[in-house]
PDB file of C-alpha atoms in Angstrom:
ATOM      1  CA  MET A   1      89.720 118.736  99.330  1.00 54.00           C
ATOM      2  CA  ALA A   2      92.592 116.209  98.257  1.00 59.00           C
ATOM      3  CA  SER A   3      93.372 113.710 100.654  1.00 52.00           C
ATOM      4  CA  LEU A   4      96.674 111.278 101.491  1.00 54.00           C
ATOM      5  CA  ASP A   5      94.475 108.577 103.119  1.00 50.00           C
ATOM      6  CA  GLY A   6      95.955 104.872 101.890  1.00 50.00           C
ATOM      7  CA  CYS A   7      99.141 107.225 101.202  1.00 61.00           C
ATOM      8  CA  ARG A   8     102.872 107.641 102.653  1.00 53.00           C
ATOM      9  CA  CYS A   9     103.340 111.007 101.196  1.00 57.00           C
ATOM     10  CA  ARG A  10     102.420 112.925 104.026  1.00 52.00           C
ATOM     11  CA  GLY A  11     104.619 116.239 105.073  1.00 46.00           C
ATOM     12  CA  ALA A  12     106.998 115.932 108.084  1.00 42.00           C
ATOM     13  CA  SER A  13     104.301 117.752 110.014  1.00 42.00           C
ATOM     14  CA  GLY A  14     102.207 114.301 109.734  1.00 44.00           C
ATOM     15  CA  ARG A  15      99.349 116.305 108.104  1.00 43.00           C
ATOM     16  CA  ALA A  16      98.621 117.317 104.519  1.00 45.00           C
ATOM     17  CA  ASN A  17      99.423 120.884 103.018  1.00 44.00           C
ATOM     18  CA  GLY A  18      96.348 122.933 101.931  1.00 50.00           C
ATOM     19  CA  SER A  19      94.547 122.320  98.459  1.00 60.00           C
ATOM     20  CA  ILE A  20      95.794 122.549  95.017  1.00 60.00           C
ATOM     21  CA  LEU A  21      94.397 126.405  94.960  1.00 59.00           C
ATOM     22  CA  TYR A  22      97.303 126.887  97.670  1.00 60.00           C
ATOM     23  CA  SER A  23      99.696 125.247  96.767  1.00 64.00           C
ATOM     24  CA  ILE A  24      99.742 125.880  93.170  1.00 70.00           C
ATOM     25  CA  LEU A  25      99.282 129.362  93.752  1.00 65.00           C
ATOM     26  CA  LYS A  26     101.937 129.718  96.635  1.00 62.00           C
ATOM     27  CA  SER A  27     104.340 127.942  94.425  1.00 68.00           C
ATOM     28  CA  ASP A  28     103.539 130.540  91.233  1.00 68.00           C
ATOM     29  CA  SER A  29     104.262 133.344  94.227  1.00 62.00           C
ATOM     30  CA  LEU A  30     107.662 132.254  95.696  1.00 64.00           C
ATOM     31  CA  ALA A  31     109.065 131.105  91.445  1.00 60.00           C
ATOM     32  CA  ALA A  32     108.119 134.561  90.654  1.00 60.00           C
ATOM     33  CA  ALA A  33     109.384 135.844  94.238  1.00 58.00           C
ATOM     34  CA  GLU A  34     112.529 133.951  92.657  1.00 59.00           C
ATOM     35  CA  GLU A  35     112.510 135.274  89.943  1.00 57.00           C
ATOM     36  CA  LEU A  36     112.306 138.878  91.254  1.00 57.00           C
ATOM     37  CA  GLN A  37     115.198 138.100  93.290  1.00 57.00           C
ATOM     38  CA  HIS A  38     117.392 136.088  90.648  1.00 53.00           C
ATOM     39  CA  PRO A  39     116.599 137.064  87.465  1.00 52.00           C
ATOM     40  CA  GLN A  40     117.494 135.145  84.384  1.00 49.00           C
ATOM     41  CA  GLN A  41     118.990 137.152  81.781  1.00 45.00           C
ATOM     42  CA  GLN A  42     116.781 138.188  79.067  1.00 45.00           C
ATOM     43  CA  PRO A  43     117.348 136.707  75.753  1.00 42.00           C
ATOM     44  CA  PRO A  44     117.152 139.139  72.223  1.00 41.00           C
ATOM     45  CA  GLN A  45     114.563 139.807  71.397  1.00 42.00           C
ATOM     46  CA  HIS A  46     115.472 139.260  67.647  1.00 38.00           C
ATOM     47  CA  PRO A  47     114.242 136.844  66.049  1.00 38.00           C
ATOM     48  CA  LEU A  48     112.379 135.549  69.243  1.00 40.00           C
ATOM     49  CA  GLN A  49     108.875 138.074  68.540  1.00 44.00           C
ATOM     50  CA  LYS A  50     106.098 138.595  71.513  1.00 44.00           C
ATOM     51  CA  THR A  51     102.619 138.018  70.330  1.00 44.00           C
ATOM     52  CA  PRO A  52     100.422 140.841  71.007  1.00 43.00           C
ATOM     53  CA  SER A  53      97.260 139.777  73.552  1.00 42.00           C
ATOM     54  CA  SER A  54      94.030 138.922  71.797  1.00 41.00           C
ATOM     55  CA  SER A  55      92.457 141.727  73.517  1.00 41.00           C
ATOM     56  CA  SER A  56      94.065 144.090  71.571  1.00 41.00           C
ATOM     57  CA  SER A  57      94.408 142.359  67.891  1.00 41.00           C
ATOM     58  CA  SER A  58      91.066 140.823  65.449  1.00 41.00           C
ATOM     59  CA  THR A  59      92.719 137.804  65.865  1.00 40.00           C
ATOM     60  CA  SER A  60      90.181 135.191  64.997  1.00 42.00           C
ATOM     61  CA  THR A  61      89.391 133.081  67.797  1.00 43.00           C
ATOM     62  CA  ALA A  62      88.902 129.552  65.861  1.00 46.00           C
ATOM     63  CA  ALA A  63      90.449 126.718  67.313  1.00 46.00           C
ATOM     64  CA  PRO A  64      93.678 125.745  66.028  1.00 49.00           C
ATOM     65  CA  ALA A  65      93.435 121.761  64.498  1.00 52.00           C
ATOM     66  CA  PRO A  66      95.141 119.570  67.147  1.00 54.00           C
ATOM     67  CA  LEU A  67      97.863 117.083  66.604  1.00 53.00           C
ATOM     68  CA  GLN A  68      95.736 114.659  65.065  1.00 53.00           C
ATOM     69  CA  GLU A  69      94.088 116.205  63.057  1.00 53.00           C
ATOM     70  CA  LEU A  70      97.237 117.674  61.782  1.00 49.00           C
ATOM     71  CA  ARG A  71      98.952 114.142  61.199  1.00 51.00           C
ATOM     72  CA  GLN A  72      95.353 113.239  59.066  1.00 51.00           C
ATOM     73  CA  GLN A  73      96.353 116.161  56.729  1.00 50.00           C
ATOM     74  CA  ALA A  74      99.980 115.026  56.193  1.00 47.00           C
ATOM     75  CA  CYS A  75      99.744 113.696  52.503  1.00 46.00           C
ATOM     76  CA  SER A  76     101.202 110.137  52.391  1.00 44.00           C
ATOM     77  CA  CYS A  77     103.245 110.614  49.111  1.00 43.00           C
ATOM     78  CA  GLY A  78     105.715 112.228  51.274  1.00 48.00           C
ATOM     79  CA  SER A  79     104.685 115.486  53.149  1.00 48.00           C
ATOM     80  CA  THR A  80     104.571 113.449  56.230  1.00 52.00           C
ATOM     81  CA  ARG A  81     109.136 113.511  55.931  1.00 71.00           C
ATOM     82  CA  ARG A  82     108.502 117.387  55.730  1.00 84.00           C
ATOM     83  CA  ARG A  83     111.198 118.849  59.044  1.00 89.00           C
ATOM     84  CA  GLY A  84     112.121 121.890  60.303  1.00 90.00           C
ATOM     85  CA  VAL A  85     114.911 123.278  62.287  1.00 89.00           C
ATOM     86  CA  LEU A  86     115.254 126.264  64.429  1.00 89.00           C
ATOM     87  CA  ARG A  87     116.004 129.228  62.663  1.00 87.00           C
ATOM     88  CA  SER A  88     118.277 130.825  65.137  1.00 84.00           C
ATOM     89  CA  PRO A  89     118.584 128.041  67.688  1.00 88.00           C
ATOM     90  CA  GLN A  90     121.493 129.512  69.984  1.00 86.00           C
ATOM     91  CA  VAL A  91     118.506 132.375  70.994  1.00 89.00           C
ATOM     92  CA  THR A  92     115.453 129.968  70.816  1.00 91.00           C
ATOM     93  CA  CYS A  93     117.265 127.187  72.585  1.00 91.00           C
ATOM     94  CA  LYS A  94     118.396 130.071  75.397  1.00 92.00           C
ATOM     95  CA  ALA A  95     114.897 131.556  75.911  1.00 94.00           C
ATOM     96  CA  ALA A  96     113.302 128.082  76.132  1.00 94.00           C
ATOM     97  CA  SER A  97     115.821 127.011  78.879  1.00 93.00           C
ATOM     98  CA  ALA A  98     115.132 129.889  81.246  1.00 94.00           C
ATOM     99  CA  VAL A  99     111.291 128.231  80.822  1.00 95.00           C
ATOM    100  CA  LEU A 100     112.583 125.645  82.180  1.00 94.00           C
ATOM    101  CA  VAL A 101     114.781 126.826  85.117  1.00 93.00           C
ATOM    102  CA  LYS A 102     111.529 128.801  86.005  1.00 94.00           C
ATOM    103  CA  THR A 103     109.208 125.509  84.881  1.00 93.00           C
ATOM    104  CA  LEU A 104     111.385 123.132  87.630  1.00 93.00           C
ATOM    105  CA  ARG A 105     111.496 126.086  90.553  1.00 92.00           C
ATOM    106  CA  PHE A 106     107.556 126.222  89.980  1.00 92.00           C
ATOM    107  CA  VAL A 107     107.286 121.907  90.317  1.00 93.00           C
ATOM    108  CA  LYS A 108     109.782 122.608  93.281  1.00 89.00           C
ATOM    109  CA  ASN A 109     107.648 124.947  95.308  1.00 90.00           C
ATOM    110  CA  VAL A 110     104.331 123.055  94.558  1.00 92.00           C
ATOM    111  CA  PRO A 111     104.261 121.492  98.411  1.00 90.00           C
ATOM    112  CA  CYS A 112     101.689 118.496  97.763  1.00 92.00           C
ATOM    113  CA  PHE A 113     103.881 117.952  95.006  1.00 94.00           C
ATOM    114  CA  ARG A 114     107.128 117.452  97.232  1.00 90.00           C
ATOM    115  CA  GLU A 115     104.853 115.480  99.855  1.00 92.00           C
ATOM    116  CA  LEU A 116     104.756 112.555  97.198  1.00 95.00           C
ATOM    117  CA  PRO A 117     107.374 109.558  97.235  1.00 95.00           C
ATOM    118  CA  GLU A 118     110.472 110.390  94.858  1.00 93.00           C
ATOM    119  CA  ASP A 119     109.279 107.330  92.456  1.00 94.00           C
ATOM    120  CA  ASP A 120     106.045 109.406  91.714  1.00 96.00           C
ATOM    121  CA  GLN A 121     108.177 112.487  91.820  1.00 94.00           C
ATOM    122  CA  LEU A 122     110.222 111.464  89.023  1.00 92.00           C
ATOM    123  CA  LEU A 123     107.322 109.848  86.819  1.00 94.00           C
ATOM    124  CA  LEU A 124     105.178 113.173  86.999  1.00 95.00           C
ATOM    125  CA  ILE A 125     108.504 114.883  85.939  1.00 94.00           C
ATOM    126  CA  ARG A 126     109.690 112.922  83.133  1.00 91.00           C
ATOM    127  CA  SER A 127     106.046 112.790  81.848  1.00 92.00           C
ATOM    128  CA  GLY A 128     105.254 116.026  82.519  1.00 93.00           C
ATOM    129  CA  TRP A 129     108.128 118.474  81.671  1.00 95.00           C
ATOM    130  CA  ALA A 130     107.686 119.076  78.587  1.00 95.00           C
ATOM    131  CA  PRO A 131     104.129 120.348  78.260  1.00 96.00           C
ATOM    132  CA  LEU A 132     104.217 122.680  81.567  1.00 96.00           C
ATOM    133  CA  LEU A 133     107.704 124.054  79.585  1.00 96.00           C
ATOM    134  CA  VAL A 134     105.261 124.936  76.052  1.00 97.00           C
ATOM    135  CA  LEU A 135     102.889 125.810  78.670  1.00 96.00           C
ATOM    136  CA  GLY A 136     105.489 127.960  79.789  1.00 96.00           C
ATOM    137  CA  LEU A 137     106.632 129.361  76.876  1.00 96.00           C
ATOM    138  CA  ALA A 138     102.522 130.352  76.001  1.00 96.00           C
ATOM    139  CA  GLN A 139     102.689 132.248  79.287  1.00 96.00           C
ATOM    140  CA  ASP A 140     105.378 134.329  78.726  1.00 95.00           C
ATOM    141  CA  ARG A 141     104.425 134.694  74.927  1.00 93.00           C
ATOM    142  CA  VAL A 142     107.570 133.470  73.116  1.00 91.00           C
ATOM    143  CA  ASP A 143     107.278 132.538  70.065  1.00 91.00           C
ATOM    144  CA  PHE A 144     110.144 130.656  67.480  1.00 92.00           C
ATOM    145  CA  ASP A 145     110.686 130.410  64.271  1.00 89.00           C
ATOM    146  CA  THR A 146     111.742 127.573  61.940  1.00 90.00           C
ATOM    147  CA  THR A 147     113.648 126.202  58.317  1.00 89.00           C
ATOM    148  CA  GLU A 148     111.795 123.941  56.762  1.00 86.00           C
ATOM    149  CA  THR A 149     114.435 120.886  55.310  1.00 80.00           C
ATOM    150  CA  VAL A 150     113.120 117.903  53.275  1.00 67.00           C
ATOM    151  CA  GLU A 151     114.071 114.762  54.415  1.00 61.00           C
ATOM    152  CA  PRO A 152     114.879 112.596  51.149  1.00 60.00           C
ATOM    153  CA  SER A 153     113.262 109.106  50.464  1.00 59.00           C
ATOM    154  CA  MET A 154     114.043 106.231  50.948  1.00 62.00           C
ATOM    155  CA  LEU A 155     114.914 105.656  47.257  1.00 64.00           C
ATOM    156  CA  GLN A 156     116.350 108.940  47.130  1.00 58.00           C
ATOM    157  CA  ARG A 157     119.125 107.935  49.496  1.00 60.00           C
ATOM    158  CA  ILE A 158     119.261 104.276  47.698  1.00 69.00           C
ATOM    159  CA  LEU A 159     119.837 106.178  44.579  1.00 69.00           C
ATOM    160  CA  THR A 160     122.286 108.909  45.692  1.00 59.00           C
ATOM    161  CA  GLY A 161     124.321 106.591  47.936  1.00 62.00           C
ATOM    162  CA  GLY A 162     122.362 108.037  51.157  1.00 51.00           C
ATOM    163  CA  PRO A 163     123.663 111.450  51.521  1.00 48.00           C
ATOM    164  CA  ASP A 164     124.269 113.299  54.648  1.00 48.00           C
ATOM    165  CA  ARG A 165     121.057 115.576  54.798  1.00 45.00           C
ATOM    166  CA  HIS A 166     122.630 117.186  57.658  1.00 44.00           C
ATOM    167  CA  SER A 167     124.832 118.802  54.959  1.00 44.00           C
ATOM    168  CA  GLU A 168     121.411 120.492  53.768  1.00 45.00           C
ATOM    169  CA  LEU A 169     121.315 122.308  56.980  1.00 43.00           C
ATOM    170  CA  PRO A 170     121.634 126.082  56.949  1.00 43.00           C
ATOM    171  CA  ALA A 171     124.816 128.155  57.857  1.00 43.00           C
ATOM    172  CA  GLY A 172     125.199 128.074  61.386  1.00 42.00           C
ATOM    173  CA  GLN A 173     122.690 125.411  61.768  1.00 43.00           C
ATOM    174  CA  SER A 174     124.079 123.198  64.576  1.00 44.00           C
ATOM    175  CA  ARG A 175     124.664 119.229  63.524  1.00 41.00           C
ATOM    176  CA  GLY A 176     123.588 117.666  66.344  1.00 38.00           C
ATOM    177  CA  ALA A 177     120.028 118.984  65.268  1.00 43.00           C
ATOM    178  CA  ALA A 178     118.291 116.558  62.892  1.00 60.00           C
ATOM    179  CA  GLY A 179     115.022 118.510  62.657  1.00 83.00           C
ATOM    180  CA  VAL A 180     111.207 117.927  63.809  1.00 88.00           C
ATOM    181  CA  SER A 181     108.529 116.698  61.502  1.00 90.00           C
ATOM    182  CA  MET A 182     106.718 119.847  60.596  1.00 91.00           C
ATOM    183  CA  VAL A 183     103.647 118.594  61.813  1.00 92.00           C
ATOM    184  CA  ASP A 184     104.464 118.281  65.507  1.00 94.00           C
ATOM    185  CA  ILE A 185     106.197 122.185  65.157  1.00 94.00           C
ATOM    186  CA  GLU A 186     102.659 123.027  63.828  1.00 94.00           C
ATOM    187  CA  ALA A 187     100.734 121.303  66.466  1.00 94.00           C
ATOM    188  CA  ILE A 188     102.831 123.444  69.263  1.00 96.00           C
ATOM    189  CA  ARG A 189     102.706 126.216  67.245  1.00 94.00           C
ATOM    190  CA  ALA A 190      98.748 125.806  67.022  1.00 95.00           C
ATOM    191  CA  PHE A 191      98.753 125.379  70.686  1.00 96.00           C
ATOM    192  CA  LEU A 192     100.897 128.483  71.736  1.00 96.00           C
ATOM    193  CA  LYS A 193      98.154 130.595  69.431  1.00 95.00           C
ATOM    194  CA  LYS A 194      95.164 128.772  71.130  1.00 95.00           C
ATOM    195  CA  CYS A 195      96.498 130.312  74.266  1.00 95.00           C
ATOM    196  CA  TRP A 196      97.226 133.714  73.170  1.00 96.00           C
ATOM    197  CA  SER A 197      93.663 133.462  71.399  1.00 95.00           C
ATOM    198  CA  VAL A 198      92.270 133.084  74.397  1.00 94.00           C
ATOM    199  CA  ASP A 199      94.182 135.137  76.697  1.00 93.00           C
ATOM    200  CA  ILE A 200      94.856 132.542  79.304  1.00 95.00           C
ATOM    201  CA  SER A 201      95.698 134.629  82.578  1.00 95.00           C
ATOM    202  CA  THR A 202      98.444 134.268  85.334  1.00 94.00           C
ATOM    203  CA  LYS A 203      95.810 132.141  87.418  1.00 94.00           C
ATOM    204  CA  GLU A 204      94.596 130.331  84.728  1.00 96.00           C
ATOM    205  CA  TYR A 205      97.568 129.032  83.845  1.00 96.00           C
ATOM    206  CA  ALA A 206      98.849 128.139  86.915  1.00 94.00           C
ATOM    207  CA  TYR A 207      95.570 125.529  87.558  1.00 95.00           C
ATOM    208  CA  LEU A 208      96.324 124.060  83.924  1.00 96.00           C
ATOM    209  CA  LYS A 209     100.320 123.557  85.294  1.00 95.00           C
ATOM    210  CA  GLY A 210      98.516 121.607  88.136  1.00 95.00           C
ATOM    211  CA  ALA A 211      95.897 119.634  86.204  1.00 95.00           C
ATOM    212  CA  VAL A 212      99.061 118.937  84.091  1.00 95.00           C
ATOM    213  CA  LEU A 213     101.117 118.219  86.628  1.00 95.00           C
ATOM    214  CA  PHE A 214      99.435 115.519  88.469  1.00 96.00           C
ATOM    215  CA  ASN A 215      98.913 112.813  86.062  1.00 95.00           C
ATOM    216  CA  PRO A 216      97.226 109.818  86.954  1.00 95.00           C
ATOM    217  CA  ASP A 217      96.941 108.427  83.693  1.00 94.00           C
ATOM    218  CA  LEU A 218     100.954 107.301  84.562  1.00 95.00           C
ATOM    219  CA  GLU A 219     101.604 103.265  85.347  1.00 94.00           C
ATOM    220  CA  GLY A 220     103.998 102.615  88.470  1.00 95.00           C
ATOM    221  CA  LEU A 221     102.629 105.177  90.271  1.00 96.00           C
ATOM    222  CA  ARG A 222     101.947 104.980  94.250  1.00 95.00           C
ATOM    223  CA  CYS A 223      99.521 107.245  95.348  1.00 96.00           C
ATOM    224  CA  LEU A 224      97.509 106.872  91.905  1.00 96.00           C
ATOM    225  CA  HIS A 225      94.390 107.953  93.752  1.00 95.00           C
ATOM    226  CA  TYR A 226      96.139 111.538  95.706  1.00 96.00           C
ATOM    227  CA  ILE A 227      97.337 112.136  92.173  1.00 96.00           C
ATOM    228  CA  GLN A 228      94.110 111.639  90.609  1.00 96.00           C
ATOM    229  CA  SER A 229      92.044 114.405  93.350  1.00 96.00           C
ATOM    230  CA  LEU A 230      94.895 116.096  92.542  1.00 96.00           C
ATOM    231  CA  ARG A 231      94.245 116.810  89.178  1.00 95.00           C
ATOM    232  CA  ARG A 232      90.313 116.453  90.029  1.00 95.00           C
ATOM    233  CA  GLU A 233      90.314 119.688  92.316  1.00 95.00           C
ATOM    234  CA  ALA A 234      92.842 121.681  89.571  1.00 95.00           C
ATOM    235  CA  HIS A 235      89.997 121.111  87.159  1.00 96.00           C
ATOM    236  CA  GLN A 236      87.692 122.448  90.104  1.00 96.00           C
ATOM    237  CA  ALA A 237      89.521 125.368  90.564  1.00 95.00           C
ATOM    238  CA  LEU A 238      90.271 125.918  87.308  1.00 96.00           C
ATOM    239  CA  ASN A 239      86.200 125.918  86.164  1.00 96.00           C
ATOM    240  CA  GLU A 240      85.340 128.201  89.563  1.00 96.00           C
ATOM    241  CA  HIS A 241      87.801 130.445  88.890  1.00 96.00           C
ATOM    242  CA  VAL A 242      86.567 130.579  85.390  1.00 96.00           C
ATOM    243  CA  LYS A 243      82.452 131.181  86.813  1.00 95.00           C
ATOM    244  CA  LEU A 244      83.662 133.900  88.854  1.00 95.00           C
ATOM    245  CA  ILE A 245      85.480 136.280  86.383  1.00 94.00           C
ATOM    246  CA  HIS A 246      84.204 135.358  83.051  1.00 95.00           C
ATOM    247  CA  ARG A 247      80.574 134.748  83.792  1.00 92.00           C
ATOM    248  CA  GLU A 248      79.011 135.873  80.222  1.00 92.00           C
ATOM    249  CA  ASP A 249      81.865 133.555  78.680  1.00 93.00           C
ATOM    250  CA  THR A 250      79.786 130.309  79.402  1.00 93.00           C
ATOM    251  CA  THR A 251      82.067 128.280  76.715  1.00 95.00           C
ATOM    252  CA  ARG A 252      85.758 129.651  78.538  1.00 96.00           C
ATOM    253  CA  PHE A 253      86.156 126.220  80.392  1.00 96.00           C
ATOM    254  CA  ALA A 254      85.716 123.950  77.212  1.00 95.00           C
ATOM    255  CA  LYS A 255      88.195 126.381  75.403  1.00 95.00           C
ATOM    256  CA  LEU A 256      90.840 125.631  78.101  1.00 96.00           C
ATOM    257  CA  LEU A 257      90.690 122.075  78.454  1.00 95.00           C
ATOM    258  CA  ILE A 258      90.581 121.990  74.193  1.00 94.00           C
ATOM    259  CA  ALA A 259      94.023 123.489  74.901  1.00 94.00           C
ATOM    260  CA  LEU A 260      95.326 120.937  77.476  1.00 94.00           C
ATOM    261  CA  SER A 261      94.152 118.334  74.955  1.00 93.00           C
ATOM    262  CA  MET A 262      96.019 119.914  72.523  1.00 93.00           C
ATOM    263  CA  LEU A 263      99.187 120.088  74.774  1.00 93.00           C
ATOM    264  CA  ARG A 264      98.934 116.640  76.223  1.00 88.00           C
ATOM    265  CA  ALA A 265      99.428 115.396  72.244  1.00 87.00           C
ATOM    266  CA  ILE A 266     102.803 117.085  72.506  1.00 91.00           C
ATOM    267  CA  SER A 267     105.446 114.367  73.066  1.00 89.00           C
ATOM    268  CA  PRO A 268     108.436 114.966  75.060  1.00 91.00           C
ATOM    269  CA  PRO A 269     110.833 113.857  72.205  1.00 92.00           C
ATOM    270  CA  VAL A 270     110.012 116.558  69.853  1.00 93.00           C
ATOM    271  CA  VAL A 271     110.235 119.179  72.271  1.00 94.00           C
ATOM    272  CA  ALA A 272     113.889 117.674  73.505  1.00 93.00           C
ATOM    273  CA  GLN A 273     114.676 117.522  69.949  1.00 92.00           C
ATOM    274  CA  LEU A 274     113.518 120.720  68.869  1.00 93.00           C
ATOM    275  CA  PHE A 275     114.417 123.111  71.410  1.00 93.00           C
ATOM    276  CA  PHE A 276     117.203 121.586  73.046  1.00 91.00           C
ATOM    277  CA  ARG A 277     118.979 119.212  70.692  1.00 88.00           C
ATOM    278  CA  PRO A 278     121.273 121.792  69.056  1.00 86.00           C
ATOM    279  CA  VAL A 279     123.033 123.049  72.219  1.00 82.00           C
ATOM    280  CA  ILE A 280     123.262 119.595  74.155  1.00 83.00           C
ATOM    281  CA  GLY A 281     123.883 117.286  70.975  1.00 82.00           C
ATOM    282  CA  SER A 282     122.864 113.929  72.236  1.00 77.00           C
ATOM    283  CA  VAL A 283     123.111 114.372  76.258  1.00 79.00           C
ATOM    284  CA  ASN A 284     119.803 112.375  77.693  1.00 85.00           C
ATOM    285  CA  ILE A 285     117.253 115.686  78.826  1.00 87.00           C
ATOM    286  CA  GLU A 286     116.218 113.434  81.470  1.00 84.00           C
ATOM    287  CA  GLU A 287     119.774 113.807  82.547  1.00 85.00           C
ATOM    288  CA  VAL A 288     119.956 118.045  82.372  1.00 86.00           C
ATOM    289  CA  LEU A 289     116.250 116.813  84.325  1.00 87.00           C
ATOM    290  CA  MET A 290     117.301 115.493  87.465  1.00 85.00           C
ATOM    291  CA  GLU A 291     120.530 117.076  87.857  1.00 85.00           C
ATOM    292  CA  MET A 292     119.022 120.405  87.573  1.00 86.00           C
ATOM    293  CA  PHE A 293     115.910 119.218  89.962  1.00 84.00           C
ATOM    294  CA  TYR A 294     117.449 117.127  91.929  1.00 78.00           C
ATOM    295  CA  GLY A 295     121.490 118.210  91.814  1.00 71.00           C
ATOM    296  CA  LYS A 296     121.953 115.129  91.087  1.00 50.00           C
TER     297      LYS A 296
END
């Protein structure tokens, strides 16, 4: 059981609330209840596609290549300059924004998170909002479509006088979006496919969110040991749940840990560039997050 010994982050009652299991599952329940009371307007289905559950398909369960492997596969002769932009930015960004609102609501409702000092909360939000968002996209089975653009080489820019690559964007594409490396886009897609192939349950998603949110690897945390214990509890709860529900699948917990490692390789700037810059332009995404979370 996680303990707050040595930290000044107890609740008003002077004692810690229950375990990570209680906190995370209660948060998911509250978020679901608020979602029913204040339903988000659903984005049009086209071109977003709902990915069928792996239980009803014959999709291969082979694990996608993690981000580092994808980067190693990129050819040094120029394939790393391949970039992509959302094919329908308004629709996809609206869907991502709805998931972001749901994600921040989930974090707000985790009691042991709100007991932390505000400085620690800020560090955890800035570190965790992007992987939590991508995890939410996986849980809601939101897919996205991109179109590829090729960034001109330095030699091409010199010879042609440095053309504006934004002029090559498809019709209707926001000029605020400079595009994202196709390697990074494929890393996000690989993670989504991994989650859908494993067919992660609602409880498993909740425990994964806890493992992502409570990141003890950040510098400057005041309640480091408490946050470490919360992550350990999230992993332990996930492992116990898998052993209870999927007794015959001895590799499931390992598959979920692989998914977590793939998720942590996805950087927040990439997520912000792909899913939010087309609609918010150069606005700092962290400022938007703080305003949404704290009303500042």
